[in-house]
Coordinates of C-alpha atoms in Angstrom, one line a residue:
X15 CA 30.7 -19.5 -40.1
X16 CA 28.4 -18.5 -44.6
X17 CA 30.0 -19.4 -47.2
X18 CA 30.1 -16.5 -49.8
X19 CA 30.9 -17.8 -53.8
X20 CA 31.6 -15.0 -56.7
X21 CA 31.8 -17.1 -60.2
X22 CA 32.9 -14.5 -62.8
X23 CA 34.6 -14.1 -66.2
X24 CA 31.9 -17.6 -66.8
X25 CA 29.7 -18.7 -69.7
X26 CA 26.4 -19.6 -68.2
X27 CA 24.8 -22.2 -69.8
X28 CA 21.4 -24.2 -69.4
X29 CA 18.3 -25.4 -70.6
X30 CA 17.1 -21.6 -71.0
X31 CA 20.5 -19.0 -71.2
X32 CA 23.2 -19.6 -73.0
X33 CA 25.0 -16.2 -71.7
X34 CA 28.0 -14.2 -70.5
X35 CA 27.6 -13.7 -67.4
X36 CA 28.8 -14.3 -63.4
X37 CA 26.8 -16.5 -60.6
X38 CA 26.3 -16.0 -56.6
X39 CA 26.6 -18.7 -54.8
X40 CA 25.3 -18.7 -50.4
X41 CA 26.0 -21.4 -48.9
X42 CA 24.4 -24.5 -51.0
X43 CA 22.8 -22.3 -52.8
X44 CA 22.6 -20.3 -56.3
X45 CA 21.3 -17.0 -55.4
X46 CA 21.8 -14.3 -57.7
X47 CA 23.0 -15.2 -61.5
X48 CA 23.8 -11.9 -63.5
X49 CA 24.5 -11.8 -67.4
X50 CA 27.0 -9.4 -69.0
X51 CA 30.6 -9.4 -69.3
X52 CA 32.4 -9.6 -66.2
X53 CA 36.0 -10.2 -66.7
X54 CA 37.4 -8.2 -63.6
X55 CA 36.2 -9.1 -60.0
X56 CA 35.5 -5.5 -59.1
X57 CA 33.2 -5.1 -61.8
X58 CA 31.0 -7.6 -60.4
X59 CA 32.3 -6.6 -56.6
X60 CA 29.7 -3.7 -55.6
X61 CA 26.8 -5.8 -57.3
X62 CA 27.6 -9.2 -55.2
X63 CA 28.0 -6.9 -51.8
X64 CA 24.9 -5.0 -52.4
X65 CA 22.8 -8.5 -52.2
X66 CA 24.8 -10.0 -49.4
X67 CA 23.9 -6.4 -47.4
X68 CA 20.1 -6.9 -48.3
X69 CA 20.0 -10.3 -46.9
X70 CA 21.7 -9.4 -43.9
X71 CA 25.7 -10.2 -44.5
X72 CA 27.2 -7.1 -44.1
X73 CA 30.2 -8.6 -42.4
X74 CA 30.8 -11.9 -44.8
X75 CA 34.2 -12.7 -47.2
X76 CA 33.3 -13.5 -50.8
X77 CA 35.7 -16.7 -52.3
X78 CA 36.3 -15.6 -56.3
X79 CA 37.1 -17.9 -58.6
X80 CA 38.1 -16.6 -62.4
X81 CA 36.0 -19.4 -64.1
X82 CA 38.8 -18.0 -67.3
X83 CA 35.7 -18.3 -69.9
X84 CA 35.3 -21.3 -69.2
X85 CA 31.7 -22.6 -69.0
X86 CA 29.7 -23.1 -66.2
X87 CA 26.8 -25.6 -66.5
X88 CA 24.3 -27.1 -63.9
X89 CA 26.1 -30.5 -63.2
X90 CA 24.8 -33.7 -64.7
X91 CA 22.6 -36.0 -63.3
X92 CA 22.6 -39.8 -64.3
X93 CA 19.3 -41.7 -64.0
X94 CA 21.5 -45.1 -64.4
X95 CA 24.3 -46.2 -62.7
X96 CA 26.3 -49.0 -61.9
X97 CA 28.1 -48.7 -58.6
X98 CA 28.8 -52.3 -58.0
X99 CA 28.7 -51.8 -54.6
X100 CA 28.0 -54.1 -52.2
X101 CA 29.1 -57.0 -53.1
X102 CA 31.5 -56.9 -57.4
X103 CA 34.3 -54.3 -55.8
X104 CA 36.4 -55.6 -57.8
X105 CA 34.4 -54.1 -60.7
X106 CA 34.4 -51.0 -58.8
X107 CA 33.6 -49.5 -55.6
X108 CA 31.9 -46.2 -54.0
X109 CA 35.2 -44.5 -54.2
X110 CA 36.6 -45.2 -57.7
X111 CA 32.7 -45.1 -58.8
X112 CA 32.1 -41.6 -57.4
X113 CA 35.4 -40.2 -58.7
X114 CA 34.4 -41.2 -62.1
X115 CA 31.3 -39.9 -61.5
X116 CA 33.4 -36.3 -60.5
X117 CA 34.8 -36.5 -63.8
X118 CA 32.5 -36.7 -65.9
X119 CA 31.0 -33.6 -63.9
X120 CA 28.2 -36.0 -62.7
X121 CA 26.9 -34.4 -58.7
X122 CA 23.7 -37.2 -59.2
X123 CA 24.0 -40.6 -59.9
X124 CA 21.1 -42.7 -59.3
X125 CA 23.2 -46.1 -58.5
X126 CA 21.2 -49.4 -60.0
X127 CA 20.3 -52.5 -57.1
X128 CA 21.2 -55.5 -59.6
X129 CA 24.5 -55.8 -56.9
X130 CA 25.0 -59.0 -54.6
X131 CA 23.2 -59.2 -52.1
X132 CA 20.6 -57.2 -55.1
X133 CA 19.3 -53.6 -53.3
X134 CA 16.0 -55.0 -51.9
X135 CA 15.0 -53.0 -48.5
X136 CA 14.8 -48.7 -47.5
X137 CA 16.8 -49.7 -45.1
X138 CA 20.0 -51.0 -47.4
X139 CA 19.5 -48.5 -49.8
X140 CA 19.6 -45.9 -47.2
X141 CA 23.2 -46.8 -46.0
X142 CA 24.7 -47.3 -49.4
X143 CA 23.3 -43.9 -49.3
X144 CA 25.1 -43.2 -46.5
X145 CA 28.4 -44.1 -46.8
X146 CA 28.4 -43.0 -49.9
X147 CA 27.5 -39.4 -47.8
X148 CA 30.6 -40.6 -45.7
X149 CA 32.8 -40.5 -49.0
X150 CA 32.6 -36.4 -49.3
X151 CA 31.9 -36.7 -53.1
X152 CA 28.7 -36.4 -55.2
X153 CA 25.0 -37.3 -54.1
X154 CA 23.7 -40.6 -54.5
X155 CA 19.8 -41.6 -54.9
X156 CA 20.1 -45.6 -54.0
X157 CA 17.0 -47.9 -56.2
X158 CA 15.4 -50.8 -55.1
X159 CA 14.3 -54.0 -57.2
X160 CA 11.1 -54.3 -58.7
X161 CA 10.8 -57.7 -57.2
X162 CA 12.4 -58.7 -53.7
X163 CA 15.7 -60.6 -54.7
X164 CA 15.4 -59.9 -58.2
X165 CA 12.3 -63.2 -57.5
X166 CA 10.3 -62.6 -60.0
X167 CA 7.7 -62.6 -57.7
X168 CA 8.0 -60.9 -54.3
X169 CA 7.2 -57.9 -53.8
X170 CA 6.2 -57.0 -50.2
X171 CA 9.4 -55.1 -49.7
X172 CA 7.9 -51.9 -51.9
X173 CA 4.8 -52.0 -49.1
X174 CA 7.5 -49.9 -46.9
X175 CA 9.2 -47.5 -49.2
X176 CA 8.4 -43.7 -50.3
X177 CA 8.9 -41.4 -52.9
X178 CA 11.1 -39.2 -50.6
X179 CA 13.6 -41.9 -50.1
X180 CA 12.5 -44.2 -53.0
X181 CA 12.0 -42.1 -55.6
X182 CA 12.8 -45.1 -58.6
X183 CA 12.6 -49.1 -58.5
X184 CA 14.3 -50.9 -60.9
X185 CA 14.5 -54.5 -61.9
X186 CA 18.0 -53.5 -64.2
X187 CA 20.0 -55.9 -65.7
X188 CA 16.7 -57.9 -66.7
X189 CA 12.9 -57.2 -67.0
X190 CA 10.3 -58.6 -64.5
X191 CA 9.2 -62.2 -67.3
X192 CA 5.2 -61.9 -65.0
X193 CA 3.1 -59.1 -66.3
X194 CA 0.5 -59.8 -63.1
X195 CA 3.8 -59.1 -60.7
X196 CA 4.4 -56.0 -62.3
X197 CA 1.2 -55.0 -63.3
X198 CA 1.1 -55.5 -59.4
X199 CA 4.4 -53.2 -58.4
X200 CA 2.9 -50.2 -60.9
X201 CA 0.4 -50.4 -58.9
X202 CA 2.2 -50.4 -54.9
X203 CA 4.4 -47.6 -56.8
X204 CA 1.6 -45.4 -58.4
X205 CA 0.1 -45.4 -55.0
X206 CA 3.6 -44.1 -53.2
X207 CA 4.4 -41.5 -56.5
X208 CA 7.4 -43.9 -57.1
X209 CA 8.7 -44.5 -60.9
X210 CA 9.1 -47.6 -62.2
X211 CA 12.3 -47.8 -64.5
X212 CA 12.2 -51.1 -67.1
X213 CA 15.2 -52.6 -68.8
X214 CA 12.8 -53.6 -71.4
X215 CA 13.5 -57.1 -72.2
X216 CA 11.2 -60.1 -73.2
X217 CA 13.2 -62.3 -71.1
X218 CA 12.3 -65.9 -73.3
X219 CA 13.5 -64.1 -76.6
X220 CA 16.8 -62.9 -74.6
X221 CA 17.4 -66.3 -73.8
X222 CA 17.3 -67.5 -78.0
X223 CA 20.1 -64.4 -78.7
X224 CA 22.4 -65.7 -76.4
X225 CA 22.7 -69.3 -77.5
X226 CA 23.6 -67.3 -81.1
X227 CA 25.8 -64.7 -78.7
X228 CA 27.3 -67.1 -77.2
X229 CA 28.7 -68.7 -80.2
X230 CA 29.9 -65.8 -82.1
X231 CA 31.8 -64.9 -78.9
X232 CA 33.0 -68.8 -78.5
X233 CA 34.5 -67.4 -82.5
X234 CA 35.7 -63.5 -81.2
X235 CA 37.6 -65.1 -78.3
X236 CA 39.7 -67.5 -80.5
X237 CA 40.5 -65.0 -82.8
X238 CA 41.6 -62.3 -80.1
X239 CA 38.0 -60.0 -81.4
X240 CA 38.1 -57.1 -78.7
X241 CA 33.9 -57.4 -77.2
X242 CA 34.1 -53.5 -76.4
X243 CA 34.5 -52.4 -80.4
X244 CA 38.1 -51.4 -80.0
X245 CA 39.8 -51.4 -84.2
X246 CA 42.9 -52.8 -84.7
X247 CA 45.1 -55.4 -86.2
X248 CA 43.4 -58.0 -84.9
X249 CA 40.5 -57.6 -87.3
X250 CA 42.8 -57.6 -90.3
X251 CA 44.0 -60.8 -89.1
X252 CA 41.2 -62.6 -89.1
X253 CA 39.7 -64.4 -92.9
X254 CA 37.1 -62.8 -93.8
X255 CA 34.7 -66.0 -94.2
X256 CA 35.3 -66.2 -89.6
X257 CA 34.2 -62.2 -89.6
X258 CA 31.0 -62.8 -91.6
X259 CA 29.9 -65.6 -89.6
X260 CA 30.7 -64.2 -86.4
X261 CA 28.2 -61.6 -87.9
X262 CA 25.9 -62.8 -89.2
X263 CA 25.4 -64.9 -85.4
X264 CA 26.1 -61.3 -83.8
X265 CA 23.3 -60.4 -86.2
X266 CA 20.9 -63.0 -85.7
X267 CA 20.7 -62.7 -81.6
X268 CA 20.4 -58.7 -82.0
X269 CA 17.6 -59.1 -84.2
X270 CA 15.5 -61.3 -81.1
X271 CA 17.0 -58.7 -79.0
X272 CA 15.6 -55.5 -80.7
X273 CA 12.3 -57.9 -81.2
X274 CA 12.5 -58.2 -76.7
X275 CA 12.9 -54.8 -76.1
X276 CA 10.5 -53.6 -78.7
X277 CA 7.5 -56.0 -77.7
X278 CA 8.2 -55.6 -73.3
X279 CA 8.6 -51.6 -73.9
X280 CA 5.2 -52.1 -75.2
X281 CA 3.5 -53.9 -72.5
X282 CA 5.6 -51.4 -70.0
X283 CA 4.1 -48.9 -71.0
X284 CA 0.3 -50.5 -71.4
X285 CA 0.7 -51.8 -67.8
X286 CA 1.2 -48.0 -66.4
X287 CA -1.0 -46.9 -67.7
X288 CA -3.8 -49.8 -66.4
X289 CA -1.5 -48.9 -63.2
X290 CA -2.0 -45.3 -63.4
X291 CA 2.6 -45.2 -62.6
X292 CA 4.9 -43.4 -63.4
X293 CA 7.3 -46.2 -65.9
X294 CA 10.8 -44.8 -67.4
X295 CA 11.9 -46.9 -70.1
X296 CA 15.9 -47.2 -70.0
X297 CA 18.6 -47.6 -72.0
X298 CA 15.8 -47.1 -75.6
X299 CA 17.9 -48.5 -78.2
X300 CA 15.2 -49.2 -81.6
X301 CA 12.9 -47.1 -83.6
X302 CA 10.3 -49.5 -82.6
X303 CA 10.4 -49.0 -79.0
X304 CA 11.0 -45.4 -79.3
X305 CA 7.9 -44.6 -80.8
X306 CA 5.8 -47.2 -78.5
X307 CA 7.8 -44.1 -76.2
X308 CA 6.5 -40.9 -78.6
X309 CA 2.9 -42.7 -78.8
X310 CA 2.4 -43.6 -76.0
X311 CA 3.2 -39.5 -75.2
X312 CA 0.8 -37.9 -77.8
X313 CA -1.9 -40.2 -76.2
X314 CA -1.6 -38.0 -73.7
X315 CA -1.2 -35.3 -74.8
X316 CA -4.6 -35.6 -76.7
X317 CA -6.2 -37.3 -73.3
X318 CA -4.8 -33.8 -71.8
X319 CA -6.0 -31.9 -74.3
X320 CA -9.5 -33.2 -74.3
X321 CA -10.1 -33.3 -70.6
X322 CA -9.0 -29.3 -71.0
X323 CA -11.9 -28.8 -73.2
X324 CA -13.9 -30.9 -71.4
X325 CA -13.8 -29.2 -68.2
X326 CA -14.3 -24.9 -70.5
X327 CA -16.8 -26.6 -72.3
X328 CA -18.3 -27.4 -68.6
X329 CA -17.1 -24.0 -66.8
X330 CA -18.9 -22.4 -69.6
X331 CA -22.3 -23.9 -70.0
X332 CA -22.1 -23.4 -65.0
X333 CA -21.6 -20.1 -65.4
X334 CA -24.7 -19.6 -68.0
X335 CA -26.5 -21.4 -65.5
X336 CA -25.8 -19.2 -62.6
X337 CA -23.7 -23.0 -60.6
X338 CA -20.3 -22.8 -59.3
X339 CA -18.4 -25.6 -61.0
X340 CA -16.3 -28.3 -60.0
X341 CA -13.5 -29.6 -61.9
X342 CA -13.9 -33.7 -62.5
X343 CA -10.6 -35.4 -61.4
X344 CA -8.9 -36.1 -64.3
X345 CA -8.9 -40.2 -64.6
X346 CA -5.1 -41.7 -64.4
X347 CA -3.6 -38.4 -63.9
X348 CA -0.1 -40.2 -62.4
X349 CA 0.3 -41.7 -65.5
X350 CA 3.4 -40.7 -67.2
X351 CA 5.6 -42.0 -69.4
X352 CA 9.7 -40.7 -69.8
X353 CA 12.5 -42.2 -71.5
X354 CA 16.3 -42.6 -71.7
X355 CA 19.6 -43.3 -74.3
X356 CA 22.2 -43.6 -73.5
X357 CA 25.8 -42.1 -75.6
X358 CA 26.7 -45.9 -76.7
X359 CA 24.0 -45.8 -78.7
X360 CA 23.6 -42.4 -79.7
X361 CA 26.9 -42.7 -81.3
X362 CA 27.7 -46.2 -82.8
X363 CA 26.2 -47.8 -85.1
X364 CA 26.5 -51.9 -84.2
X365 CA 26.2 -53.2 -87.7
X366 CA 29.3 -53.2 -88.9
X367 CA 32.8 -53.1 -87.7
X368 CA 34.0 -52.6 -84.9
X369 CA 31.5 -51.9 -83.2
X370 CA 29.2 -55.4 -83.8
X371 CA 31.6 -57.1 -81.9
X372 CA 31.2 -54.5 -79.0
X373 CA 28.6 -56.7 -76.6
X374 CA 26.6 -54.5 -75.0
X375 CA 22.6 -54.8 -73.6
X376 CA 21.0 -53.0 -75.0
X377 CA 23.4 -54.4 -78.1
X378 CA 24.8 -51.5 -80.4
X379 CA 21.8 -51.3 -83.3
X380 CA 21.4 -49.8 -86.5
X381 CA 22.2 -46.8 -88.3
X382 CA 18.0 -46.1 -89.0
X383 CA 17.5 -46.8 -85.4
X384 CA 20.9 -44.4 -84.7
X385 CA 19.5 -41.5 -86.5
X386 CA 15.6 -42.1 -84.7
X387 CA 17.0 -41.6 -81.6
X388 CA 18.9 -38.5 -82.8
X389 CA 15.2 -37.3 -84.1
X390 CA 13.5 -38.1 -80.8
X391 CA 16.4 -36.1 -79.1
X392 CA 15.0 -32.8 -81.5
X393 CA 11.7 -33.1 -81.0
X394 CA 11.2 -33.9 -77.3
X395 CA 10.2 -37.6 -77.3
X396 CA 13.4 -38.2 -75.5
X397 CA 13.9 -37.2 -71.8
X398 CA 17.2 -37.8 -70.0
X399 CA 21.0 -38.9 -71.5
X400 CA 22.1 -41.5 -69.0
X401 CA 25.1 -43.5 -69.1
X402 CA 24.1 -47.0 -67.7
X403 CA 27.4 -46.9 -66.3
X404 CA 28.6 -50.1 -66.6
X405 CA 31.8 -51.2 -65.2
X406 CA 33.0 -54.7 -65.8
X407 CA 36.8 -56.2 -65.3
X408 CA 38.7 -57.1 -69.2
X409 CA 38.2 -61.0 -67.7
X410 CA 34.2 -59.8 -67.6
X411 CA 34.8 -59.0 -70.6
X412 CA 36.8 -61.8 -72.4
X413 CA 33.7 -63.7 -71.2
X414 CA 31.4 -61.6 -73.3
X415 CA 30.3 -59.8 -70.1
X416 CA 27.8 -57.2 -71.8
X417 CA 28.6 -53.5 -70.8
X418 CA 30.3 -50.6 -71.3
X419 CA 32.3 -47.8 -69.0
X420 CA 29.9 -44.8 -69.4
X421 CA 30.7 -41.6 -67.0
X422 CA 33.6 -40.0 -67.7
X423 CA 33.3 -40.0 -71.5
X424 CA 29.4 -38.9 -71.8
X425 CA 30.3 -35.1 -71.7
X426 CA 33.2 -35.5 -74.8
X427 CA 30.6 -38.1 -76.5
X428 CA 27.2 -36.2 -76.7
X429 CA 28.5 -32.6 -77.1
X430 CA 31.4 -34.3 -80.2
X431 CA 28.4 -36.3 -81.3
X432 CA 25.4 -33.7 -80.9
X433 CA 25.9 -30.0 -80.1
X434 CA 29.5 -30.1 -82.4
X435 CA 27.6 -31.8 -85.1
X436 CA 24.9 -29.7 -85.0
X437 CA 22.1 -32.3 -83.9
X438 CA 21.0 -29.9 -81.6
X439 CA 21.7 -27.0 -78.8
X440 CA 23.6 -26.8 -76.2
X441 CA 21.5 -25.4 -74.5
X442 CA 18.6 -29.0 -74.9
X443 CA 21.8 -30.7 -74.5
X444 CA 22.4 -29.1 -70.1
X445 CA 18.8 -30.2 -70.1
X446 CA 18.7 -33.6 -71.9
X447 CA 21.7 -34.4 -68.8
X448 CA 20.5 -32.1 -66.2
X449 CA 17.2 -30.4 -65.8
X450 CA 14.7 -33.1 -67.2
X451 CA 16.5 -35.7 -64.5
X452 CA 16.8 -33.7 -61.8
X453 CA 12.4 -32.7 -62.0
X454 CA 11.7 -36.5 -63.2
X455 CA 13.7 -37.2 -59.7
X456 CA 11.8 -34.1 -58.4
X457 CA 15.2 -32.6 -57.3
X458 CA 15.7 -29.3 -57.0
X459 CA 18.9 -28.8 -59.2
X460 CA 19.6 -28.7 -62.9
X461 CA 19.5 -24.9 -63.4
X462 CA 21.2 -21.9 -62.9
X463 CA 18.7 -20.1 -60.7
X464 CA 18.5 -18.2 -57.9
X465 CA 17.5 -21.2 -54.8
X466 CA 18.4 -24.1 -56.5
X467 CA 21.2 -26.2 -55.3
X468 CA 24.8 -25.2 -56.3
X469 CA 26.3 -27.8 -58.2
X470 CA 28.2 -26.5 -61.3
X471 CA 30.4 -27.8 -63.5
X472 CA 33.1 -25.4 -65.6
X473 CA 34.0 -27.4 -68.7
X474 CA 35.8 -25.9 -71.7
X475 CA 33.1 -26.6 -74.9
X476 CA 35.8 -26.8 -77.9
X477 CA 39.2 -28.8 -76.0
X478 CA 39.7 -31.6 -78.1
X479 CA 41.0 -34.6 -76.2
X480 CA 42.0 -38.3 -76.5
X481 CA 40.1 -40.5 -74.4
X482 CA 42.9 -42.9 -72.7
X483 CA 41.2 -45.3 -70.3
X484 CA 43.8 -46.0 -68.1
X485 CA 43.1 -43.0 -67.2
X486 CA 40.0 -43.6 -65.7
X487 CA 38.9 -43.5 -61.3
X488 CA 37.2 -45.8 -62.8
X489 CA 38.4 -49.7 -62.5
X490 CA 36.0 -50.7 -66.2
X491 CA 38.3 -49.7 -68.0
X492 CA 36.1 -51.3 -71.0
X493 CA 35.1 -48.9 -73.7
X494 CA 34.1 -48.6 -77.7
X495 CA 35.5 -45.0 -76.9
X496 CA 38.9 -46.1 -76.2
X497 CA 40.8 -43.9 -78.6
X498 CA 39.1 -41.4 -79.5
X499 CA 39.9 -37.9 -80.7
X500 CA 36.9 -35.9 -79.1
X501 CA 36.0 -32.0 -78.0
X502 CA 34.9 -31.1 -74.5
X503 CA 36.0 -31.2 -71.1
X504 CA 35.4 -31.2 -68.3
X505 CA 37.6 -28.8 -65.5
X506 CA 35.8 -28.5 -62.1
X507 CA 33.3 -29.6 -59.8
X508 CA 31.2 -28.0 -57.2
X509 CA 28.6 -29.3 -55.4
X510 CA 26.7 -27.7 -53.0
X511 CA 29.5 -25.0 -54.0
X512 CA 32.1 -26.9 -52.4
X513 CA 34.5 -28.0 -54.7
X514 CA 36.0 -31.9 -54.9
X515 CA 37.3 -32.2 -58.6

């Protein structure tokens, strides 16, 4: 039976529109978008019925949803989530992770493959997405590892993949150490139109950094300091000399990890260019890494401009000579660079108390790095905001396992730190969290326009909220934003026109 929904009395917001209006949904697709003030359903009812009659639905009843003035946006899409399924369900399971995603306004998430066992086959990935779909919550894209079982050398399993069922592969949690193996993997991915997402981190430098971090962690545990940057009385009870020593050790570790990210980012971009593949740089956190992405994008733009200028000249010459012009196939046409940043790297500085103690990979960086990331949002270098949601048990965190829970705070953090603080507009935030990831993943989502999937989130961009990690749907409660006052809340979520939150 055809299902028709009409959302009215709403503010409609996506990458290109910001207007009062109404939205007509038929089954799981957006059918029509109406700009204007529609505070009474009778005002819009006649218009909606005329569309239904035009489409041949003369006897359909309409379900009316008064949006109460809330903002309707395309549901968010997270390209970087750890659901811990299978094998680590004490940290997160499919239901807790997907309920957390829904509560955060996310309609689609890309799950990382560093599970137990590692997701290294198409069948394993499809089995996870099947189980996720049976929950009737949000959409899951299960990524596959670059090397089989994270072996670092076997990429034979990539031969069975295709871009429709496996749009993205990644070794997230670490990088592929061998440049030869990475190059071969990128060539296989390029031939299949698959994105290679890179956790760019030189392994040897990361191992050297671990020595300093482990020593700092031991001292932090002795002094009962939080490993996720929570302020409180604990810091006040620690003498300055001990705090200075811990800060020095963490700074040494973080400097090495910055070098590890910078060198690996450059390497991965160069390999992708050679392979002609689409490389996506995950959780960019340093100014130098972002500059590497920007330089690659600028070079691509210059090459494209030069290519089209040359073709225009050739076409003009052909006309003068009375010949037919045949455009040349562009060299390395499939090489592309995109990148993501996380809400915590955009919002927090990791060189001062208490967040210097927040253990996450990549680490929270300097204020200079954070400012450059913000500039990258504004100038278009950054394509996507992704949470890198990494739920851990409290025991894990006390033992120094890096990572934050992020799905349920992402919108409020970004709305507060970016939109409310004037760093960028609400339409650009929607583009970063919805339209751009949808385009990268080739999904029919991310904008409020006829024909697109009716994945819609209701938000109140002005409501003040206090983060309480104890109330999270996620099993992971470790977040540096716990107790913070933020602006922006998620009210409802519809997936394919069906209310799930």
